[in-house]
PDB file of C-alpha atoms in Angstrom:
ATOM      1  CA  MET E   1       8.497   8.415   2.496  1.00 43.00           C
ATOM      2  CA  SER E   2      10.820   6.340   0.302  1.00 52.00           C
ATOM      3  CA  ARG E   3       8.138   4.004  -0.975  1.00 73.00           C
ATOM      4  CA  CYS E   4       4.364   3.671  -1.306  1.00 88.00           C
ATOM      5  CA  ASP E   5       2.900   0.234  -0.769  1.00 94.00           C
ATOM      6  CA  PHE E   6      -0.649   1.085  -1.816  1.00 95.00           C
ATOM      7  CA  LYS E   7      -1.597   3.678  -4.398  1.00 95.00           C
ATOM      8  CA  VAL E   8      -4.991   5.338  -3.877  1.00 96.00           C
ATOM      9  CA  VAL E   9      -6.483   7.837  -6.324  1.00 94.00           C
ATOM     10  CA  LEU E  10      -9.365  10.233  -5.656  1.00 93.00           C
ATOM     11  CA  LEU E  11     -11.753  10.978  -8.502  1.00 92.00           C
ATOM     12  CA  GLY E  12     -14.833  13.137  -8.762  1.00 90.00           C
ATOM     13  CA  SER E  13     -16.180  16.422 -10.053  1.00 88.00           C
ATOM     14  CA  GLU E  14     -14.794  19.739  -8.841  1.00 83.00           C
ATOM     15  CA  HIS E  15     -16.297  21.200  -5.659  1.00 84.00           C
ATOM     16  CA  VAL E  16     -17.222  17.783  -4.189  1.00 91.00           C
ATOM     17  CA  GLY E  17     -14.542  18.110  -1.510  1.00 89.00           C
ATOM     18  CA  LYS E  18     -11.819  15.660  -2.534  1.00 91.00           C
ATOM     19  CA  THR E  19      -8.978  17.841  -1.274  1.00 89.00           C
ATOM     20  CA  SER E  20     -10.756  18.509   2.034  1.00 90.00           C
ATOM     21  CA  LEU E  21     -11.195  14.748   2.458  1.00 93.00           C
ATOM     22  CA  VAL E  22      -7.475  14.139   1.981  1.00 92.00           C
ATOM     23  CA  ILE E  23      -6.485  16.970   4.322  1.00 91.00           C
ATOM     24  CA  ARG E  24      -8.832  15.658   7.027  1.00 92.00           C
ATOM     25  CA  PHE E  25      -7.380  12.166   6.676  1.00 93.00           C
ATOM     26  CA  VAL E  26      -3.692  13.098   6.515  1.00 90.00           C
ATOM     27  CA  ASN E  27      -3.589  16.166   8.785  1.00 88.00           C
ATOM     28  CA  CYS E  28      -6.764  15.654  10.875  1.00 83.00           C
ATOM     29  CA  SER E  29      -7.789  19.215  10.091  1.00 83.00           C
ATOM     30  CA  PHE E  30     -10.438  21.243   8.266  1.00 81.00           C
ATOM     31  CA  ASN E  31     -10.367  24.927   7.421  1.00 70.00           C
ATOM     32  CA  SER E  32     -13.677  26.324   6.235  1.00 61.00           C
ATOM     33  CA  ASN E  33     -12.102  29.759   5.668  1.00 57.00           C
ATOM     34  CA  THR E  34      -9.726  28.565   2.953  1.00 53.00           C
ATOM     35  CA  PRO E  35     -10.925  29.799  -0.469  1.00 44.00           C
ATOM     36  CA  TYR E  36     -11.643  27.123  -3.076  1.00 44.00           C
ATOM     37  CA  GLN E  37      -8.786  26.328  -5.434  1.00 48.00           C
ATOM     38  CA  ASN E  38      -8.844  23.948  -8.385  1.00 50.00           C
ATOM     39  CA  THR E  39      -6.426  21.045  -8.173  1.00 49.00           C
ATOM     40  CA  ILE E  40      -4.274  21.061 -11.299  1.00 43.00           C
ATOM     41  CA  GLY E  41      -3.297  17.589 -12.467  1.00 48.00           C
ATOM     42  CA  ALA E  42      -2.952  15.855  -9.117  1.00 63.00           C
ATOM     43  CA  ALA E  43      -1.690  16.572  -5.621  1.00 80.00           C
ATOM     44  CA  PHE E  44       0.193  13.856  -3.746  1.00 87.00           C
ATOM     45  CA  CYS E  45       0.489  13.029  -0.070  1.00 89.00           C
ATOM     46  CA  ALA E  46       1.219   9.909   1.966  1.00 91.00           C
ATOM     47  CA  LYS E  47       0.441   8.424   5.348  1.00 94.00           C
ATOM     48  CA  LYS E  48       1.577   5.376   7.294  1.00 95.00           C
ATOM     49  CA  MET E  49      -1.222   2.968   8.260  1.00 96.00           C
ATOM     50  CA  HIS E  50      -1.505  -0.357  10.044  1.00 96.00           C
ATOM     51  CA  SER E  51      -3.345  -3.521   8.995  1.00 96.00           C
ATOM     52  CA  ASN E  52      -2.985  -7.236   9.623  1.00 88.00           C
ATOM     53  CA  GLU E  53      -0.172  -6.531  12.120  1.00 91.00           C
ATOM     54  CA  ARG E  54       1.895  -4.750   9.467  1.00 94.00           C
ATOM     55  CA  ASP E  55       2.695  -1.141   8.594  1.00 95.00           C
ATOM     56  CA  PHE E  56       2.019   0.213   5.124  1.00 96.00           C
ATOM     57  CA  ASN E  57       2.796   3.490   3.412  1.00 95.00           C
ATOM     58  CA  VAL E  58      -0.297   4.701   1.584  1.00 96.00           C
ATOM     59  CA  GLY E  59       0.207   7.122  -1.297  1.00 93.00           C
ATOM     60  CA  ILE E  60      -2.805   9.271  -2.158  1.00 93.00           C
ATOM     61  CA  TRP E  61      -3.243  11.104  -5.462  1.00 92.00           C
ATOM     62  CA  ASP E  62      -5.911  13.818  -5.307  1.00 89.00           C
ATOM     63  CA  THR E  63      -6.811  14.334  -8.972  1.00 81.00           C
ATOM     64  CA  ALA E  64      -8.355  17.391 -10.600  1.00 66.00           C
ATOM     65  CA  GLY E  65     -12.118  17.367 -11.062  1.00 51.00           C
ATOM     66  CA  SER E  66     -12.285  20.017 -13.747  1.00 52.00           C
ATOM     67  CA  GLU E  67     -13.047  18.721 -17.239  1.00 53.00           C
ATOM     68  CA  ARG E  68     -10.190  20.745 -18.741  1.00 49.00           C
ATOM     69  CA  TYR E  69      -7.636  18.664 -16.828  1.00 50.00           C
ATOM     70  CA  GLU E  70      -9.095  15.221 -17.630  1.00 57.00           C
ATOM     71  CA  ALA E  71      -6.484  14.250 -20.220  1.00 58.00           C
ATOM     72  CA  MET E  72      -3.794  14.976 -17.652  1.00 58.00           C
ATOM     73  CA  THR E  73      -5.416  13.309 -14.637  1.00 67.00           C
ATOM     74  CA  LYS E  74      -5.998   9.972 -16.364  1.00 74.00           C
ATOM     75  CA  THR E  75      -2.261   9.358 -16.295  1.00 81.00           C
ATOM     76  CA  TYR E  76      -2.393   9.207 -12.479  1.00 83.00           C
ATOM     77  CA  TYR E  77      -4.807   6.262 -12.497  1.00 88.00           C
ATOM     78  CA  ARG E  78      -2.190   3.820 -13.740  1.00 90.00           C
ATOM     79  CA  GLY E  79      -0.964   1.453 -11.061  1.00 92.00           C
ATOM     80  CA  ALA E  80      -3.693   2.406  -8.582  1.00 94.00           C
ATOM     81  CA  HIS E  81      -4.675  -0.336  -6.149  1.00 96.00           C
ATOM     82  CA  ALA E  82      -7.785   1.545  -5.013  1.00 97.00           C
ATOM     83  CA  ALA E  83      -9.884   4.484  -6.129  1.00 96.00           C
ATOM     84  CA  ILE E  84     -12.250   6.685  -4.153  1.00 97.00           C
ATOM     85  CA  ILE E  85     -14.914   8.231  -6.373  1.00 96.00           C
ATOM     86  CA  CYS E  86     -16.440  11.194  -4.574  1.00 95.00           C
ATOM     87  CA  TYR E  87     -19.824  12.816  -5.028  1.00 96.00           C
ATOM     88  CA  ASP E  88     -21.797  15.464  -3.189  1.00 95.00           C
ATOM     89  CA  ALA E  89     -25.142  14.014  -2.064  1.00 93.00           C
ATOM     90  CA  SER E  90     -26.704  17.479  -2.376  1.00 95.00           C
ATOM     91  CA  CYS E  91     -25.592  17.852  -6.016  1.00 95.00           C
ATOM     92  CA  ILE E  92     -27.165  15.502  -8.563  1.00 95.00           C
ATOM     93  CA  HIS E  93     -24.693  16.660 -11.220  1.00 93.00           C
ATOM     94  CA  SER E  94     -21.782  15.233  -9.230  1.00 93.00           C
ATOM     95  CA  TRP E  95     -23.612  11.889  -9.077  1.00 95.00           C
ATOM     96  CA  ASP E  96     -24.392  11.899 -12.803  1.00 93.00           C
ATOM     97  CA  ARG E  97     -20.692  12.453 -13.524  1.00 90.00           C
ATOM     98  CA  LEU E  98     -19.742   9.552 -11.265  1.00 90.00           C
ATOM     99  CA  ARG E  99     -20.340   7.003 -14.017  1.00 88.00           C
ATOM    100  CA  HIS E 100     -18.005   8.970 -16.253  1.00 88.00           C
ATOM    101  CA  TRP E 101     -15.207   8.762 -13.677  1.00 89.00           C
ATOM    102  CA  MET E 102     -15.824   5.044 -13.311  1.00 92.00           C
ATOM    103  CA  GLN E 103     -15.498   4.477 -17.048  1.00 90.00           C
ATOM    104  CA  GLU E 104     -12.333   6.563 -17.240  1.00 89.00           C
ATOM    105  CA  LEU E 105     -10.803   4.565 -14.392  1.00 92.00           C
ATOM    106  CA  ARG E 106     -11.711   1.148 -15.808  1.00 92.00           C
ATOM    107  CA  VAL E 107     -10.062   1.951 -19.139  1.00 90.00           C
ATOM    108  CA  VAL E 108      -6.739   2.437 -17.351  1.00 90.00           C
ATOM    109  CA  GLU E 109      -7.015   0.128 -14.297  1.00 92.00           C
ATOM    110  CA  GLU E 110      -9.648  -2.555 -14.776  1.00 89.00           C
ATOM    111  CA  ASP E 111      -8.919  -4.416 -11.514  1.00 90.00           C
ATOM    112  CA  CYS E 112      -8.671  -1.376  -9.252  1.00 95.00           C
ATOM    113  CA  LYS E 113     -10.784  -1.581  -6.074  1.00 97.00           C
ATOM    114  CA  VAL E 114     -13.473   1.116  -6.117  1.00 97.00           C
ATOM    115  CA  TYR E 115     -15.079   2.876  -3.149  1.00 98.00           C
ATOM    116  CA  LEU E 116     -17.863   5.450  -3.344  1.00 97.00           C
ATOM    117  CA  CYS E 117     -17.639   8.426  -1.024  1.00 97.00           C
ATOM    118  CA  GLY E 118     -20.471  10.829  -0.380  1.00 96.00           C
ATOM    119  CA  THR E 119     -19.122  14.082   1.063  1.00 95.00           C
ATOM    120  CA  LYS E 120     -20.399  16.937   3.251  1.00 94.00           C
ATOM    121  CA  LYS E 121     -22.471  14.721   5.567  1.00 96.00           C
ATOM    122  CA  ASP E 122     -22.440  17.449   8.204  1.00 95.00           C
ATOM    123  CA  LEU E 123     -24.363  19.773   5.872  1.00 95.00           C
ATOM    124  CA  LEU E 124     -26.956  17.083   5.191  1.00 95.00           C
ATOM    125  CA  ASP E 125     -27.366  16.279   8.877  1.00 95.00           C
ATOM    126  CA  SER E 126     -27.799  19.933   9.823  1.00 95.00           C
ATOM    127  CA  GLY E 127     -30.313  20.608   7.088  1.00 95.00           C
ATOM    128  CA  ALA E 128     -28.089  23.245   5.509  1.00 96.00           C
ATOM    129  CA  VAL E 129     -28.462  21.455   2.165  1.00 95.00           C
ATOM    130  CA  THR E 130     -31.058  19.130   0.679  1.00 95.00           C
ATOM    131  CA  ARG E 131     -30.228  15.631  -0.515  1.00 96.00           C
ATOM    132  CA  GLU E 132     -30.550  15.363  -4.286  1.00 96.00           C
ATOM    133  CA  VAL E 133     -29.081  11.872  -4.676  1.00 95.00           C
ATOM    134  CA  PRO E 134     -31.565   9.249  -3.369  1.00 95.00           C
ATOM    135  CA  GLU E 135     -30.088   6.773  -0.887  1.00 94.00           C
ATOM    136  CA  ASP E 136     -31.643   3.765  -2.630  1.00 95.00           C
ATOM    137  CA  ILE E 137     -29.934   4.659  -5.916  1.00 95.00           C
ATOM    138  CA  VAL E 138     -26.586   4.939  -4.137  1.00 95.00           C
ATOM    139  CA  ALA E 139     -27.132   1.593  -2.377  1.00 94.00           C
ATOM    140  CA  THR E 140     -27.991  -0.148  -5.642  1.00 95.00           C
ATOM    141  CA  TYR E 141     -25.053   1.304  -7.561  1.00 94.00           C
ATOM    142  CA  SER E 142     -22.516   0.537  -4.841  1.00 94.00           C
ATOM    143  CA  GLN E 143     -23.476  -3.153  -4.534  1.00 93.00           C
ATOM    144  CA  GLY E 144     -20.917  -4.258  -7.090  1.00 89.00           C
ATOM    145  CA  LEU E 145     -18.165  -2.093  -5.638  1.00 96.00           C
ATOM    146  CA  ASN E 146     -15.899  -2.422  -2.602  1.00 97.00           C
ATOM    147  CA  GLY E 147     -17.772  -0.059  -0.296  1.00 96.00           C
ATOM    148  CA  HIS E 148     -19.680   3.169   0.200  1.00 97.00           C
ATOM    149  CA  PHE E 149     -19.084   5.768   2.912  1.00 97.00           C
ATOM    150  CA  LEU E 150     -20.924   9.000   3.653  1.00 97.00           C
ATOM    151  CA  THR E 151     -18.284  11.297   5.123  1.00 97.00           C
ATOM    152  CA  SER E 152     -17.754  14.707   6.680  1.00 96.00           C
ATOM    153  CA  SER E 153     -14.382  16.341   6.253  1.00 94.00           C
ATOM    154  CA  LYS E 154     -15.441  18.967   8.771  1.00 93.00           C
ATOM    155  CA  SER E 155     -16.159  16.566  11.645  1.00 94.00           C
ATOM    156  CA  GLY E 156     -14.036  13.678  10.378  1.00 94.00           C
ATOM    157  CA  GLU E 157     -16.986  11.281  10.465  1.00 96.00           C
ATOM    158  CA  ASN E 158     -16.293   8.069   8.514  1.00 97.00           C
ATOM    159  CA  VAL E 159     -13.078   9.444   6.967  1.00 96.00           C
ATOM    160  CA  GLU E 160     -10.650   7.214   8.879  1.00 96.00           C
ATOM    161  CA  GLU E 161     -13.039   4.285   8.429  1.00 97.00           C
ATOM    162  CA  LEU E 162     -12.997   4.726   4.657  1.00 98.00           C
ATOM    163  CA  PHE E 163      -9.226   4.679   4.354  1.00 97.00           C
ATOM    164  CA  GLN E 164      -8.839   1.877   6.895  1.00 97.00           C
ATOM    165  CA  LYS E 165     -11.237  -0.273   4.854  1.00 98.00           C
ATOM    166  CA  ILE E 166      -9.124   0.349   1.760  1.00 98.00           C
ATOM    167  CA  VAL E 167      -5.889  -0.616   3.531  1.00 97.00           C
ATOM    168  CA  ASP E 168      -7.490  -3.701   5.104  1.00 98.00           C
ATOM    169  CA  ASP E 169      -8.829  -4.829   1.713  1.00 97.00           C
ATOM    170  CA  CYS E 170      -5.467  -4.320   0.018  1.00 96.00           C
ATOM    171  CA  ALA E 171      -3.597  -6.106   2.820  1.00 96.00           C
ATOM    172  CA  ALA E 172      -5.959  -9.080   2.460  1.00 96.00           C
ATOM    173  CA  ASP E 173      -5.518  -9.272  -1.327  1.00 95.00           C
ATOM    174  CA  LEU E 174      -2.836 -11.826  -2.181  1.00 94.00           C
ATOM    175  CA  LYS E 175      -2.238 -10.394  -5.649  1.00 93.00           C
ATOM    176  CA  VAL E 176      -1.759  -6.885  -4.300  1.00 93.00           C
ATOM    177  CA  MET E 177       0.501  -8.088  -1.507  1.00 94.00           C
ATOM    178  CA  LYS E 178       2.635 -10.037  -3.982  1.00 93.00           C
ATOM    179  CA  HIS E 179       3.169  -6.775  -5.867  1.00 88.00           C
ATOM    180  CA  VAL E 180       3.979  -4.948  -2.604  1.00 90.00           C
ATOM    181  CA  GLU E 181       6.596  -7.524  -1.596  1.00 91.00           C
ATOM    182  CA  GLU E 182       8.190  -7.467  -5.045  1.00 90.00           C
ATOM    183  CA  HIS E 183       8.350  -3.681  -4.969  1.00 85.00           C
ATOM    184  CA  ARG E 184       9.867  -3.645  -1.485  1.00 87.00           C
ATOM    185  CA  GLN E 185      12.486  -6.195  -2.532  1.00 89.00           C
ATOM    186  CA  HIS E 186      13.293  -4.161  -5.630  1.00 83.00           C
ATOM    187  CA  LEU E 187      13.890  -1.048  -3.501  1.00 83.00           C
ATOM    188  CA  LYS E 188      16.111  -3.035  -1.125  1.00 82.00           C
ATOM    189  CA  THR E 189      18.192  -4.205  -4.075  1.00 84.00           C
ATOM    190  CA  ILE E 190      18.586  -0.649  -5.326  1.00 82.00           C
ATOM    191  CA  GLU E 191      19.638   0.583  -1.870  1.00 76.00           C
ATOM    192  CA  ALA E 192      22.107  -2.280  -1.490  1.00 77.00           C
ATOM    193  CA  THR E 193      23.614  -1.452  -4.891  1.00 77.00           C
ATOM    194  CA  LYS E 194      23.995   2.215  -3.942  1.00 71.00           C
ATOM    195  CA  THR E 195      25.643   1.293  -0.644  1.00 67.00           C
ATOM    196  CA  LYS E 196      28.095  -1.059  -2.352  1.00 63.00           C
ATOM    197  CA  ARG E 197      28.914   1.500  -5.050  1.00 62.00           C
ATOM    198  CA  TYR E 198      29.827   4.226  -2.555  1.00 58.00           C
ATOM    199  CA  CYS E 199      31.514   2.027   0.031  1.00 54.00           C
ATOM    200  CA  THR E 200      35.057   3.241   0.794  1.00 55.00           C
ATOM    201  CA  CYS E 201      36.259   0.146   2.649  1.00 51.00           C
TER     202      CYS E 201
END
């Protein structure tokens, strides 16, 4: 895609399932047989979405969760319109680290919209794992944020809803949309300049 209207970054500790969440959203797939691999720096993908009778290109940066890559991943937060901070409801450590990711984000992008995402809902529902993060604590913490979703990358439950909420919120934000229109106009100007420069008439 030639442009990204909304920039979304994914934050969270390693092993919480950020990459699986992105793959489910973008490719509508899940492969439980794929061995775990650390994301280094950040992986990028994009998808076209619809909101308020308009199409938008959503760019998604899946950042590394390993502490050794933190200095590198912070650079990807800049310019983000929205951030998804992921945690594993069966791992209290991932929840404890959530506040750290929030602080890191706010240093770079104070006005970024923030959404909490609990992962691996299918494992909780089946009883394969035990919840370690109490629901009331999650509800209290997420009150001042833009939303909370408990998702399953395996089944796809609440994944589309999460990203649609982000796009709807961005499309309804006048400040964000002003930036989008300015960026689109800037790209049009660049394309027009290129066309004029190489015109042989």
